Each structure stands twice: as structure tokens, then as C-alpha cells.
């Protein structure tokens, strides 16, 4: 029998896939839908934006028609919010739109690096948790902030590997190790994972899940890249659960070294 | 028909009175089921669009679900 990975549980919800997918940047909603299928993801992010009042036609207008709400749990993000108040308003709008009372809390006022504002994020998290939201905050890889957030009742913490869309992998390795070590909620490495090996690395480190968007969406073949990330996440998780061998500076023979030629 | 001005997505928009939220959205060429609205700071579910009245000076934020990471 093949060993199966432990499921991921976020706020009581059991998820068999530890790959969370973002839906942005795909060439078409159809391409997004197909890649979603190939990724095996069960948790999928969407965003909210001001509607275009000019009457122009938008090919992405009805994104929800391409995501089967019975199959995927939709996770609205608060991207675009510049502060806690805007993030809370966006969360209310998502609920009014019929989305689950889950929110990927992200507040990044700086457009160059899209680094999350820790003060506003903590403030918004407290408000939203009190209102009964399941809050998954996107944060810099700050162990102190991660702890503060789990203490106010967020359902996970989502530290970045490197800036959103940068594809630079895990540049925050030491901090993520500390966040994982002290976590009482799932740790989801979000942002900057540009290759399946980056996702595998996060999972081998003991992250509970990863969130990937750009690397899959802009791949030449998004479906196959989605599959590659799925396999990488599974491999990394199996490796973590199996117990990785420790590294050491010197060799350790794998074959007997007893002399046989005299 | 009397006209009034509301602020929708940060812009002044002229609409005829009386006007429900649903009628306002249709007048903006939006399908009411495709958007969600914040009316004077309060999120309004689509089921309330037909009965919610729009008044002069109201502030509306009309948003929709889009792709995002």
C-alpha cells in the first residue's frame, strides 16, 4: 500500500491537497480552469475589483463561471486594500457576494515590492476574527508577527518566500523555519515560489501548504506546470513526514569499507 | 423625470428618480447578478438590490469578483 500524506486542516476544513492556487495572470479563464483541474488544488483564491462602469466588455468578467464552487473552496483576497479599514470592507463585500466567510488578508500599499503592511494586517485580522471570519493573513516572514496573528485567532499564517510574482523562491528560509517551529496554526508559504523545487523546499521544511499563482499562470504550458507543482508539493510533504536525513560536513559510507584485497 | 447625482466608484453619475439599486446597475449596463455593491459603506447582497433605494448623494462602490492570487 502506498503511504498517503496527512490531510491539511484549516479551520476544521479538511483539504487533501496542500497546493493552494491563485487564479490571476492566466491567459484566459479557460486556461485558468484547466490548470486548476491539473493542480489538484481545493482551495482557490479570487480577488475583488471595482466594476468597469464604461460598458466595455471584459473577457474575465464572470470568473466564477469557470470555478466549480462545489469542487473548490473559494478564498477571496483583499488585494488592493491599502489599510485595515479597506480590507475589512472588501471582506464584507466578498460575503455579500455569496463567497465563504474566509479571507486571504493581504494589505500591501507599496506597489513596487507588494510587501504586506504588518500593522494594518494585525489590526484587520483582529477585527475580522471578531466578526467570525476565517482569516489567512499574508505576511512578511516575521516570526513575531506570525505569533501575534495566531494569538488573535487567525486560521493560518502565510509568510512570503520572496515578493509576489518575483519567482525568486524562498529567500526567507531562516525566518520561515522559526515560524514553523512556533506555529499553532498551519503555515502556508505564499508568494515568490517560481519553480516546483521551491514548493518542494517549503514542504520539506515543514510548511503545511504553499500558495502558487504566477509560476503556473505564466508557464508556457500551465497545465503541465500545475501538475509539476502538484507532484513537487506531494514529494516535499512525503519527504517531510518521512523524516529527512540530517546533513553533515564529512562523508558517511553507504557501502562496507572493509578491505578485501589484502 | 427628475435626475439626481450619486457617486459611483468615485465618479459622479446621473440617474433618474426614483431608482432602486437594481435599476441603477441596469442603467450602467451591468448585470445585477455579476456585481456586489457597497451602499454608503454597507455591503449589500444581490438579493436586496431590487428593494434598496438609491438617493441623491449616495456613495456606491460597485465591485465584482475577478481572478487574483
PDB file of C-alpha atoms in Angstrom:
ATOM      1  CA  UNK A   1       0.000   0.000   0.000  1.00  0.00           C
ATOM      2  CA  UNK A   2       1.295   3.451  -0.866  1.00  0.00           C
ATOM      3  CA  UNK A   3       1.566   5.746   2.109  1.00  0.00           C
ATOM      4  CA  UNK A   4      -0.736   8.729   1.830  1.00  0.00           C
ATOM      5  CA  UNK A   5       0.015  12.206   3.097  1.00  0.00           C
ATOM      6  CA  UNK A   6      -1.763  13.560   6.132  1.00  0.00           C
ATOM      7  CA  UNK A   7      -4.532  15.940   5.097  1.00  0.00           C
ATOM      8  CA  UNK A   8      -4.264  19.634   5.718  1.00  0.00           C
ATOM      9  CA  UNK A   9      -6.865  21.003   8.109  1.00  0.00           C
ATOM     10  CA  UNK A  10      -7.573  24.734   8.135  1.00  0.00           C
ATOM     11  CA  UNK A  11     -10.289  25.940  10.492  1.00  0.00           C
ATOM     12  CA  UNK A  12     -11.769  22.451  10.602  1.00  0.00           C
ATOM     13  CA  UNK A  13     -11.866  22.097   6.836  1.00  0.00           C
ATOM     14  CA  UNK A  14     -10.054  19.004   5.587  1.00  0.00           C
ATOM     15  CA  UNK A  15      -8.068  19.542   2.409  1.00  0.00           C
ATOM     16  CA  UNK A  16      -6.356  16.656   0.648  1.00  0.00           C
ATOM     17  CA  UNK A  17      -4.229  18.970  -1.483  1.00  0.00           C
ATOM     18  CA  UNK A  18      -1.564  21.145   0.089  1.00  0.00           C
ATOM     19  CA  UNK A  19      -1.282  23.273  -3.022  1.00  0.00           C
ATOM     20  CA  UNK A  20      -3.400  26.417  -2.957  1.00  0.00           C
ATOM     21  CA  UNK A  21      -3.807  28.112  -6.299  1.00  0.00           C
ATOM     22  CA  UNK A  22      -4.178  31.739  -7.247  1.00  0.00           C
ATOM     23  CA  UNK A  23      -6.273  32.461 -10.322  1.00  0.00           C
ATOM     24  CA  UNK A  24      -4.574  35.651 -11.572  1.00  0.00           C
ATOM     25  CA  UNK A  25      -2.477  36.214 -14.704  1.00  0.00           C
ATOM     26  CA  UNK A  26      -3.790  33.297 -16.758  1.00  0.00           C
ATOM     27  CA  UNK A  27      -4.181  33.952 -20.479  1.00  0.00           C
ATOM     28  CA  UNK A  28      -7.896  33.150 -20.320  1.00  0.00           C
ATOM     29  CA  UNK A  29     -10.479  31.902 -17.824  1.00  0.00           C
ATOM     30  CA  UNK A  30     -10.470  28.588 -19.693  1.00  0.00           C
ATOM     31  CA  UNK A  31      -6.707  28.248 -19.208  1.00  0.00           C
ATOM     32  CA  UNK A  32      -7.192  29.007 -15.513  1.00  0.00           C
ATOM     33  CA  UNK A  33      -9.934  26.402 -15.187  1.00  0.00           C
ATOM     34  CA  UNK A  34      -7.837  23.695 -16.875  1.00  0.00           C
ATOM     35  CA  UNK A  35      -4.735  24.428 -14.803  1.00  0.00           C
ATOM     36  CA  UNK A  36      -6.849  24.349 -11.668  1.00  0.00           C
ATOM     37  CA  UNK A  37      -8.007  20.874 -12.581  1.00  0.00           C
ATOM     38  CA  UNK A  38      -4.427  19.690 -13.214  1.00  0.00           C
ATOM     39  CA  UNK A  39      -3.142  21.162  -9.965  1.00  0.00           C
ATOM     40  CA  UNK A  40      -5.453  19.106  -7.777  1.00  0.00           C
ATOM     41  CA  UNK A  41      -5.912  22.211  -5.603  1.00  0.00           C
ATOM     42  CA  UNK A  42      -9.037  22.502  -3.492  1.00  0.00           C
ATOM     43  CA  UNK A  43      -8.563  25.998  -2.148  1.00  0.00           C
ATOM     44  CA  UNK A  44      -8.504  28.748  -4.759  1.00  0.00           C
ATOM     45  CA  UNK A  45      -8.055  32.479  -4.380  1.00  0.00           C
ATOM     46  CA  UNK A  46     -10.050  35.181  -6.142  1.00  0.00           C
ATOM     47  CA  UNK A  47      -9.984  38.961  -5.818  1.00  0.00           C
ATOM     48  CA  UNK A  48     -12.467  41.837  -5.824  1.00  0.00           C
ATOM     49  CA  UNK A  49     -12.185  44.865  -8.070  1.00  0.00           C
ATOM     50  CA  UNK A  50     -14.228  47.920  -8.880  1.00  0.00           C
ATOM     51  CA  UNK A  51     -16.538  47.103 -11.763  1.00  0.00           C
ATOM     52  CA  UNK A  52     -15.914  48.948 -15.008  1.00  0.00           C
ATOM     53  CA  UNK A  53     -18.788  51.386 -15.467  1.00  0.00           C
ATOM     54  CA  UNK A  54     -17.757  52.287 -19.002  1.00  0.00           C
ATOM     55  CA  UNK A  55     -19.728  49.400 -20.514  1.00  0.00           C
ATOM     56  CA  UNK A  56     -16.641  47.797 -22.093  1.00  0.00           C
ATOM     57  CA  UNK A  57     -16.661  44.033 -22.367  1.00  0.00           C
ATOM     58  CA  UNK A  58     -14.300  42.177 -20.066  1.00  0.00           C
ATOM     59  CA  UNK A  59     -13.284  38.604 -21.023  1.00  0.00           C
ATOM     60  CA  UNK A  60     -12.652  37.808 -17.345  1.00  0.00           C
ATOM     61  CA  UNK A  61     -15.995  39.277 -16.301  1.00  0.00           C
ATOM     62  CA  UNK A  62     -17.500  36.083 -14.982  1.00  0.00           C
ATOM     63  CA  UNK A  63     -14.606  34.257 -13.411  1.00  0.00           C
ATOM     64  CA  UNK A  64     -16.891  32.339 -11.063  1.00  0.00           C
ATOM     65  CA  UNK A  65     -18.467  30.588 -14.035  1.00  0.00           C
ATOM     66  CA  UNK A  66     -15.108  28.882 -14.511  1.00  0.00           C
ATOM     67  CA  UNK A  67     -14.637  27.717 -10.920  1.00  0.00           C
ATOM     68  CA  UNK A  68     -16.957  24.976  -9.706  1.00  0.00           C
ATOM     69  CA  UNK A  69     -17.900  26.134  -6.207  1.00  0.00           C
ATOM     70  CA  UNK A  70     -18.882  22.562  -5.295  1.00  0.00           C
ATOM     71  CA  UNK A  71     -15.392  21.346  -6.058  1.00  0.00           C
ATOM     72  CA  UNK A  72     -13.250  24.245  -4.874  1.00  0.00           C
ATOM     73  CA  UNK A  73     -13.352  26.338  -1.740  1.00  0.00           C
ATOM     74  CA  UNK A  74     -13.087  29.955  -2.815  1.00  0.00           C
ATOM     75  CA  UNK A  75     -10.770  32.157  -0.827  1.00  0.00           C
ATOM     76  CA  UNK A  76     -11.352  35.846  -1.581  1.00  0.00           C
ATOM     77  CA  UNK A  77      -8.307  38.035  -1.060  1.00  0.00           C
ATOM     78  CA  UNK A  78      -8.217  41.670  -0.023  1.00  0.00           C
ATOM     79  CA  UNK A  79      -5.602  42.643  -2.566  1.00  0.00           C
ATOM     80  CA  UNK A  80      -5.999  46.316  -3.395  1.00  0.00           C
ATOM     81  CA  UNK A  81      -6.719  47.260   0.208  1.00  0.00           C
ATOM     82  CA  UNK A  82      -4.332  49.966   1.397  1.00  0.00           C
ATOM     83  CA  UNK A  83      -5.217  49.687   5.078  1.00  0.00           C
ATOM     84  CA  UNK A  84      -7.178  47.655   7.618  1.00  0.00           C
ATOM     85  CA  UNK A  85     -10.424  49.520   7.039  1.00  0.00           C
ATOM     86  CA  UNK A  86     -10.394  48.807   3.299  1.00  0.00           C
ATOM     87  CA  UNK A  87      -9.527  45.164   3.900  1.00  0.00           C
ATOM     88  CA  UNK A  88     -12.492  44.788   6.239  1.00  0.00           C
ATOM     89  CA  UNK A  89     -14.807  46.465   3.711  1.00  0.00           C
ATOM     90  CA  UNK A  90     -13.588  44.152   0.956  1.00  0.00           C
ATOM     91  CA  UNK A  91     -14.195  41.155   3.225  1.00  0.00           C
ATOM     92  CA  UNK A  92     -17.770  42.293   3.836  1.00  0.00           C
ATOM     93  CA  UNK A  93     -18.313  42.688   0.104  1.00  0.00           C
ATOM     94  CA  UNK A  94     -16.996  39.180  -0.522  1.00  0.00           C
ATOM     95  CA  UNK A  95     -19.524  37.775   1.928  1.00  0.00           C
ATOM     96  CA  UNK A  96     -22.295  39.857   0.336  1.00  0.00           C
ATOM     97  CA  UNK A  97     -21.261  38.319  -2.999  1.00  0.00           C
ATOM     98  CA  UNK A  98     -22.012  34.904  -1.538  1.00  0.00           C
ATOM     99  CA  UNK A  99     -18.408  33.817  -1.036  1.00  0.00           C
ATOM    100  CA  UNK A 100     -17.429  31.843   2.065  1.00  0.00           C
ATOM    101  CA  UNK A 101     -16.594  33.783   5.204  1.00  0.00           C
ATOM    102  CA  UNK A 102     -12.931  33.044   4.568  1.00  0.00           C
ATOM    103  CA  UNK A 103     -10.445  35.706   3.634  1.00  0.00           C
ATOM    104  CA  UNK A 104      -6.865  35.831   2.485  1.00  0.00           C
ATOM    105  CA  UNK A 105      -5.967  39.039   4.239  1.00  0.00           C
ATOM    106  CA  UNK A 106      -3.440  41.000   2.233  1.00  0.00           C
ATOM    107  CA  UNK A 107      -2.651  44.653   2.665  1.00  0.00           C
ATOM    108  CA  UNK A 108       0.283  45.831   0.600  1.00  0.00           C
ATOM    109  CA  UNK A 109       0.219  49.545  -0.120  1.00  0.00           C
ATOM    110  CA  UNK A 110       3.633  49.626  -1.818  1.00  0.00           C
ATOM    111  CA  UNK A 111       3.259  48.673  -5.498  1.00  0.00           C
ATOM    112  CA  UNK A 112       6.962  48.058  -6.168  1.00  0.00           C
ATOM    113  CA  UNK A 113       7.583  45.184  -3.762  1.00  0.00           C
ATOM    114  CA  UNK A 114       3.992  44.470  -2.668  1.00  0.00           C
ATOM    115  CA  UNK A 115       5.278  43.845   0.820  1.00  0.00           C
ATOM    116  CA  UNK A 116       2.475  43.438   3.343  1.00  0.00           C
ATOM    117  CA  UNK A 117       1.883  46.120   5.960  1.00  0.00           C
ATOM    118  CA  UNK A 118       2.237  44.311   9.304  1.00  0.00           C
ATOM    119  CA  UNK A 119       0.487  46.940  11.452  1.00  0.00           C
ATOM    120  CA  UNK A 120      -2.616  47.176   9.269  1.00  0.00           C
ATOM    121  CA  UNK A 121      -2.671  43.401   8.764  1.00  0.00           C
ATOM    122  CA  UNK A 122      -2.727  42.715  12.502  1.00  0.00           C
ATOM    123  CA  UNK A 123      -5.402  45.371  13.035  1.00  0.00           C
ATOM    124  CA  UNK A 124      -7.612  43.952  10.267  1.00  0.00           C
ATOM    125  CA  UNK A 125      -7.053  40.378  11.455  1.00  0.00           C
ATOM    126  CA  UNK A 126      -8.308  41.220  14.934  1.00  0.00           C
ATOM    127  CA  UNK A 127     -11.439  42.885  13.562  1.00  0.00           C
ATOM    128  CA  UNK A 128     -12.219  40.113  11.097  1.00  0.00           C
ATOM    129  CA  UNK A 129     -11.631  37.290  13.591  1.00  0.00           C
ATOM    130  CA  UNK A 130     -14.061  39.021  15.970  1.00  0.00           C
ATOM    131  CA  UNK A 131     -16.623  39.093  13.173  1.00  0.00           C
ATOM    132  CA  UNK A 132     -16.261  35.363  12.687  1.00  0.00           C
ATOM    133  CA  UNK A 133     -14.127  35.312   9.565  1.00  0.00           C
ATOM    134  CA  UNK A 134     -11.642  32.556   8.901  1.00  0.00           C
ATOM    135  CA  UNK A 135      -8.586  34.721   8.354  1.00  0.00           C
ATOM    136  CA  UNK A 136      -5.464  33.669   6.456  1.00  0.00           C
ATOM    137  CA  UNK A 137      -3.073  36.615   6.592  1.00  0.00           C
ATOM    138  CA  UNK A 138      -0.346  37.175   4.004  1.00  0.00           C
ATOM    139  CA  UNK A 139       2.689  38.448   5.891  1.00  0.00           C
ATOM    140  CA  UNK A 140       6.349  39.072   5.604  1.00  0.00           C
ATOM    141  CA  UNK A 141       8.290  36.193   7.126  1.00  0.00           C
ATOM    142  CA  UNK A 142       8.256  37.767  10.570  1.00  0.00           C
ATOM    143  CA  UNK A 143       8.057  35.191  13.372  1.00  0.00           C
ATOM    144  CA  UNK A 144       6.899  37.762  15.935  1.00  0.00           C
ATOM    145  CA  UNK A 145       4.055  38.940  13.719  1.00  0.00           C
ATOM    146  CA  UNK A 146       3.115  35.353  12.869  1.00  0.00           C
ATOM    147  CA  UNK A 147       2.803  34.635  16.566  1.00  0.00           C
ATOM    148  CA  UNK A 148       0.752  37.762  17.212  1.00  0.00           C
ATOM    149  CA  UNK A 149      -1.598  36.777  14.414  1.00  0.00           C
ATOM    150  CA  UNK A 150      -2.119  33.210  15.572  1.00  0.00           C
ATOM    151  CA  UNK A 151      -2.692  34.577  19.064  1.00  0.00           C
ATOM    152  CA  UNK A 152      -5.556  36.792  17.837  1.00  0.00           C
ATOM    153  CA  UNK A 153      -7.128  33.774  16.185  1.00  0.00           C
ATOM    154  CA  UNK A 154      -6.133  33.639  12.538  1.00  0.00           C
ATOM    155  CA  UNK A 155      -6.683  30.235  10.949  1.00  0.00           C
ATOM    156  CA  UNK A 156      -3.234  30.143   9.353  1.00  0.00           C
ATOM    157  CA  UNK A 157      -0.261  32.365   8.678  1.00  0.00           C
ATOM    158  CA  UNK A 158       1.047  32.906   5.171  1.00  0.00           C
ATOM    159  CA  UNK A 159       4.634  34.142   5.153  1.00  0.00           C
ATOM    160  CA  UNK A 160       6.202  35.105   1.855  1.00  0.00           C
ATOM    161  CA  UNK A 161       9.156  33.298   0.313  1.00  0.00           C
ATOM    162  CA  UNK A 162      10.035  36.359  -1.748  1.00  0.00           C
ATOM    163  CA  UNK A 163       7.944  39.209  -3.222  1.00  0.00           C
ATOM    164  CA  UNK A 164       4.741  38.369  -5.103  1.00  0.00           C
ATOM    165  CA  UNK A 165       5.391  37.335  -8.684  1.00  0.00           C
ATOM    166  CA  UNK A 166       9.188  37.571  -8.288  1.00  0.00           C
ATOM    167  CA  UNK A 167       9.781  33.808  -8.756  1.00  0.00           C
ATOM    168  CA  UNK A 168      12.845  34.055  -6.526  1.00  0.00           C
ATOM    169  CA  UNK A 169      11.944  31.155  -4.279  1.00  0.00           C
ATOM    170  CA  UNK A 170      12.447  31.042  -0.538  1.00  0.00           C
ATOM    171  CA  UNK A 171      14.702  33.937   0.422  1.00  0.00           C
ATOM    172  CA  UNK A 172      13.312  33.952   3.966  1.00  0.00           C
ATOM    173  CA  UNK A 173      14.322  30.436   4.901  1.00  0.00           C
ATOM    174  CA  UNK A 174      15.624  31.118   8.440  1.00  0.00           C
ATOM    175  CA  UNK A 175      12.546  33.137   9.428  1.00  0.00           C
ATOM    176  CA  UNK A 176      10.167  30.568   7.965  1.00  0.00           C
ATOM    177  CA  UNK A 177      11.899  27.862   9.984  1.00  0.00           C
ATOM    178  CA  UNK A 178      11.170  29.843  13.156  1.00  0.00           C
ATOM    179  CA  UNK A 179       7.568  30.498  12.113  1.00  0.00           C
ATOM    180  CA  UNK A 180       7.043  26.779  11.513  1.00  0.00           C
ATOM    181  CA  UNK A 181       8.709  25.867  14.796  1.00  0.00           C
ATOM    182  CA  UNK A 182       6.405  28.080  16.858  1.00  0.00           C
ATOM    183  CA  UNK A 183       3.235  27.691  14.794  1.00  0.00           C
ATOM    184  CA  UNK A 184      -0.029  26.615  16.380  1.00  0.00           C
ATOM    185  CA  UNK A 185      -1.867  27.114  13.068  1.00  0.00           C
ATOM    186  CA  UNK A 186      -0.992  25.932   9.551  1.00  0.00           C
ATOM    187  CA  UNK A 187       1.868  27.758   7.856  1.00  0.00           C
ATOM    188  CA  UNK A 188       1.313  28.434   4.167  1.00  0.00           C
ATOM    189  CA  UNK A 189       4.305  29.716   2.231  1.00  0.00           C
ATOM    190  CA  UNK A 190       2.856  32.242  -0.158  1.00  0.00           C
ATOM    191  CA  UNK A 191       4.465  34.290  -2.877  1.00  0.00           C
ATOM    192  CA  UNK A 192       7.682  34.057  -4.800  1.00  0.00           C
ATOM    193  CA  UNK A 193       7.636  30.304  -5.420  1.00  0.00           C
ATOM    194  CA  UNK A 194       8.755  30.282  -9.037  1.00  0.00           C
ATOM    195  CA  UNK A 195       9.622  26.630  -9.570  1.00  0.00           C
ATOM    196  CA  UNK A 196       8.337  23.290  -8.313  1.00  0.00           C
ATOM    197  CA  UNK A 197      11.631  22.830  -6.455  1.00  0.00           C
ATOM    198  CA  UNK A 198      10.825  25.952  -4.415  1.00  0.00           C
ATOM    199  CA  UNK A 199       7.476  24.449  -3.438  1.00  0.00           C
ATOM    200  CA  UNK A 200       9.135  21.167  -2.566  1.00  0.00           C
ATOM    201  CA  UNK A 201      11.670  23.008  -0.441  1.00  0.00           C
ATOM    202  CA  UNK A 202       8.908  24.741   1.520  1.00  0.00           C
ATOM    203  CA  UNK A 203       7.153  21.445   2.134  1.00  0.00           C
ATOM    204  CA  UNK A 204      10.385  19.689   3.144  1.00  0.00           C
ATOM    205  CA  UNK A 205      10.938  22.478   5.670  1.00  0.00           C
ATOM    206  CA  UNK A 206       7.621  21.559   7.248  1.00  0.00           C
ATOM    207  CA  UNK A 207       5.314  24.171   5.768  1.00  0.00           C
ATOM    208  CA  UNK A 208       1.735  22.918   5.825  1.00  0.00           C
ATOM    209  CA  UNK A 209       0.924  24.191   2.338  1.00  0.00           C
ATOM    210  CA  UNK A 210       2.049  26.562  -0.385  1.00  0.00           C
ATOM    211  CA  UNK A 211       0.178  29.087  -2.476  1.00  0.00           C
ATOM    212  CA  UNK A 212       1.250  29.401  -6.096  1.00  0.00           C
ATOM    213  CA  UNK A 213      -0.069  31.620  -8.859  1.00  0.00           C
ATOM    214  CA  UNK A 214       2.392  33.348 -11.206  1.00  0.00           C
ATOM    215  CA  UNK A 215       4.698  30.393 -11.837  1.00  0.00           C
ATOM    216  CA  UNK A 216       1.795  28.295 -13.109  1.00  0.00           C
ATOM    217  CA  UNK A 217      -0.205  31.042 -14.808  1.00  0.00           C
ATOM    218  CA  UNK A 218       2.632  32.354 -16.955  1.00  0.00           C
ATOM    219  CA  UNK A 219       4.206  28.980 -17.803  1.00  0.00           C
ATOM    220  CA  UNK A 220       4.328  28.057 -21.470  1.00  0.00           C
ATOM    221  CA  UNK A 221       2.143  25.080 -20.596  1.00  0.00           C
ATOM    222  CA  UNK A 222       0.198  25.988 -17.439  1.00  0.00           C
ATOM    223  CA  UNK A 223      -1.478  22.584 -17.203  1.00  0.00           C
ATOM    224  CA  UNK A 224       1.787  20.686 -17.087  1.00  0.00           C
ATOM    225  CA  UNK A 225       3.323  23.232 -14.735  1.00  0.00           C
ATOM    226  CA  UNK A 226       0.307  22.831 -12.451  1.00  0.00           C
ATOM    227  CA  UNK A 227       0.946  19.096 -12.454  1.00  0.00           C
ATOM    228  CA  UNK A 228       4.640  19.674 -11.750  1.00  0.00           C
ATOM    229  CA  UNK A 229       3.778  21.796  -8.708  1.00  0.00           C
ATOM    230  CA  UNK A 230       1.239  19.217  -7.527  1.00  0.00           C
ATOM    231  CA  UNK A 231       3.871  16.480  -7.645  1.00  0.00           C
ATOM    232  CA  UNK A 232       6.505  18.708  -6.046  1.00  0.00           C
ATOM    233  CA  UNK A 233       4.218  19.590  -3.154  1.00  0.00           C
ATOM    234  CA  UNK A 234       3.356  15.931  -2.618  1.00  0.00           C
ATOM    235  CA  UNK A 235       7.005  14.894  -2.818  1.00  0.00           C
ATOM    236  CA  UNK A 236       8.079  17.577  -0.376  1.00  0.00           C
ATOM    237  CA  UNK A 237       5.367  16.628   2.074  1.00  0.00           C
ATOM    238  CA  UNK A 238       6.115  12.895   1.896  1.00  0.00           C
ATOM    239  CA  UNK A 239       9.785  13.706   2.472  1.00  0.00           C
ATOM    240  CA  UNK A 240       8.954  15.873   5.480  1.00  0.00           C
ATOM    241  CA  UNK A 241       6.662  13.268   7.015  1.00  0.00           C
ATOM    242  CA  UNK A 242       9.253  10.557   6.356  1.00  0.00           C
ATOM    243  CA  UNK A 243      11.965  12.401   8.283  1.00  0.00           C
ATOM    244  CA  UNK A 244      14.805  13.868   6.245  1.00  0.00           C
ATOM    245  CA  UNK A 245      18.302  12.653   6.924  1.00  0.00           C
ATOM    246  CA  UNK A 246      20.488  15.179   8.673  1.00  0.00           C
ATOM    247  CA  UNK A 247      23.362  16.789   6.803  1.00  0.00           C
ATOM    248  CA  UNK A 248      26.979  16.666   7.958  1.00  0.00           C
ATOM    249  CA  UNK A 249      30.256  18.081   6.698  1.00  0.00           C
ATOM    250  CA  UNK A 250      32.031  14.777   6.078  1.00  0.00           C
ATOM    251  CA  UNK A 251      31.203  11.631   4.081  1.00  0.00           C
ATOM    252  CA  UNK A 252      29.397   8.675   5.571  1.00  0.00           C
ATOM    253  CA  UNK A 253      29.887   5.469   3.615  1.00  0.00           C
ATOM    254  CA  UNK A 254      26.938   3.676   2.147  1.00  0.00           C
ATOM    255  CA  UNK A 255      28.977   0.570   1.277  1.00  0.00           C
ATOM    256  CA  UNK A 256      31.164  -1.562   3.524  1.00  0.00           C
ATOM    257  CA  UNK A 257      34.716  -0.238   3.631  1.00  0.00           C
ATOM    258  CA  UNK A 258      36.360  -3.398   4.945  1.00  0.00           C
ATOM    259  CA  UNK A 259      39.430  -4.280   2.911  1.00  0.00           C
ATOM    260  CA  UNK A 260      39.134  -7.401   0.711  1.00  0.00           C
ATOM    261  CA  UNK A 261      42.308  -7.275  -1.371  1.00  0.00           C
ATOM    262  CA  UNK A 262      44.612  -7.826   1.496  1.00  0.00           C
TER     263      UNK A 262
ATOM    264  CA  UNK B   1     -38.329  62.511 -14.710  1.00  0.00           C
ATOM    265  CA  UNK B   2     -36.164  64.182 -12.108  1.00  0.00           C
ATOM    266  CA  UNK B   3     -32.424  63.488 -12.159  1.00  0.00           C
ATOM    267  CA  UNK B   4     -30.046  63.117  -9.250  1.00  0.00           C
ATOM    268  CA  UNK B   5     -26.350  62.626  -8.794  1.00  0.00           C
ATOM    269  CA  UNK B   6     -24.719  59.741  -6.944  1.00  0.00           C
ATOM    270  CA  UNK B   7     -21.047  58.908  -6.527  1.00  0.00           C
ATOM    271  CA  UNK B   8     -20.368  55.513  -8.046  1.00  0.00           C
ATOM    272  CA  UNK B   9     -16.820  54.119  -7.919  1.00  0.00           C
ATOM    273  CA  UNK B  10     -15.539  57.606  -7.229  1.00  0.00           C
ATOM    274  CA  UNK B  11     -17.284  59.262 -10.189  1.00  0.00           C
ATOM    275  CA  UNK B  12     -20.421  61.391 -10.335  1.00  0.00           C
ATOM    276  CA  UNK B  13     -23.188  59.558 -12.151  1.00  0.00           C
ATOM    277  CA  UNK B  14     -26.596  60.986 -13.118  1.00  0.00           C
ATOM    278  CA  UNK B  15     -29.632  58.774 -12.579  1.00  0.00           C
ATOM    279  CA  UNK B  16     -33.386  59.245 -12.810  1.00  0.00           C
ATOM    280  CA  UNK B  17     -35.591  59.161  -9.712  1.00  0.00           C
ATOM    281  CA  UNK B  18     -36.967  57.029  -8.208  1.00  0.00           C
ATOM    282  CA  UNK B  19     -34.313  54.392  -8.533  1.00  0.00           C
ATOM    283  CA  UNK B  20     -33.568  51.059  -6.914  1.00  0.00           C
ATOM    284  CA  UNK B  21     -30.063  49.695  -6.768  1.00  0.00           C
ATOM    285  CA  UNK B  22     -31.042  47.124  -9.352  1.00  0.00           C
ATOM    286  CA  UNK B  23     -32.341  49.795 -11.743  1.00  0.00           C
ATOM    287  CA  UNK B  24     -29.170  51.796 -11.212  1.00  0.00           C
ATOM    288  CA  UNK B  25     -26.973  48.840 -12.131  1.00  0.00           C
ATOM    289  CA  UNK B  26     -29.004  48.065 -15.224  1.00  0.00           C
ATOM    290  CA  UNK B  27     -28.693  51.732 -16.260  1.00  0.00           C
ATOM    291  CA  UNK B  28     -24.893  51.307 -16.006  1.00  0.00           C
ATOM    292  CA  UNK B  29     -25.081  48.283 -18.346  1.00  0.00           C
ATOM    293  CA  UNK B  30     -24.135  45.936 -15.509  1.00  0.00           C
ATOM    294  CA  UNK B  31     -25.823  42.636 -14.878  1.00  0.00           C
ATOM    295  CA  UNK B  32     -27.007  42.911 -11.256  1.00  0.00           C
ATOM    296  CA  UNK B  33     -26.085  39.273 -10.580  1.00  0.00           C
ATOM    297  CA  UNK B  34     -22.482  39.847 -11.634  1.00  0.00           C
ATOM    298  CA  UNK B  35     -21.611  42.504  -9.062  1.00  0.00           C
ATOM    299  CA  UNK B  36     -21.821  43.289  -5.388  1.00  0.00           C
ATOM    300  CA  UNK B  37     -22.375  46.766  -4.026  1.00  0.00           C
ATOM    301  CA  UNK B  38     -21.314  48.796  -1.045  1.00  0.00           C
ATOM    302  CA  UNK B  39     -24.029  51.385  -0.426  1.00  0.00           C
ATOM    303  CA  UNK B  40     -22.958  54.250   1.825  1.00  0.00           C
ATOM    304  CA  UNK B  41     -20.372  51.991   3.416  1.00  0.00           C
ATOM    305  CA  UNK B  42     -22.620  48.963   3.867  1.00  0.00           C
ATOM    306  CA  UNK B  43     -22.194  45.792   1.826  1.00  0.00           C
ATOM    307  CA  UNK B  44     -25.451  44.874   0.103  1.00  0.00           C
ATOM    308  CA  UNK B  45     -26.253  41.353  -1.025  1.00  0.00           C
ATOM    309  CA  UNK B  46     -27.664  40.974  -4.566  1.00  0.00           C
ATOM    310  CA  UNK B  47     -30.953  39.706  -3.093  1.00  0.00           C
ATOM    311  CA  UNK B  48     -31.559  43.218  -1.718  1.00  0.00           C
ATOM    312  CA  UNK B  49     -30.769  45.125  -4.913  1.00  0.00           C
ATOM    313  CA  UNK B  50     -34.397  45.359  -6.063  1.00  0.00           C
ATOM    314  CA  UNK B  51     -35.707  46.800  -2.812  1.00  0.00           C
ATOM    315  CA  UNK B  52     -32.797  49.061  -1.851  1.00  0.00           C
ATOM    316  CA  UNK B  53     -33.494  52.667  -2.898  1.00  0.00           C
ATOM    317  CA  UNK B  54     -30.778  54.970  -4.181  1.00  0.00           C
ATOM    318  CA  UNK B  55     -30.955  58.621  -3.060  1.00  0.00           C
ATOM    319  CA  UNK B  56     -29.193  61.764  -4.194  1.00  0.00           C
ATOM    320  CA  UNK B  57     -25.627  61.995  -2.917  1.00  0.00           C
ATOM    321  CA  UNK B  58     -25.365  58.282  -2.098  1.00  0.00           C
ATOM    322  CA  UNK B  59     -21.949  56.717  -2.382  1.00  0.00           C
ATOM    323  CA  UNK B  60     -21.763  53.421  -4.208  1.00  0.00           C
ATOM    324  CA  UNK B  61     -18.841  51.077  -4.645  1.00  0.00           C
ATOM    325  CA  UNK B  62     -19.637  48.501  -7.276  1.00  0.00           C
ATOM    326  CA  UNK B  63     -17.242  45.592  -7.301  1.00  0.00           C
ATOM    327  CA  UNK B  64     -17.033  42.207  -8.904  1.00  0.00           C
ATOM    328  CA  UNK B  65     -15.163  39.009  -8.304  1.00  0.00           C
ATOM    329  CA  UNK B  66     -12.103  38.756 -10.512  1.00  0.00           C
ATOM    330  CA  UNK B  67      -9.128  36.462 -10.891  1.00  0.00           C
ATOM    331  CA  UNK B  68      -6.413  37.017  -8.315  1.00  0.00           C
ATOM    332  CA  UNK B  69      -3.672  35.334  -6.359  1.00  0.00           C
TER     333      UNK B  69
END
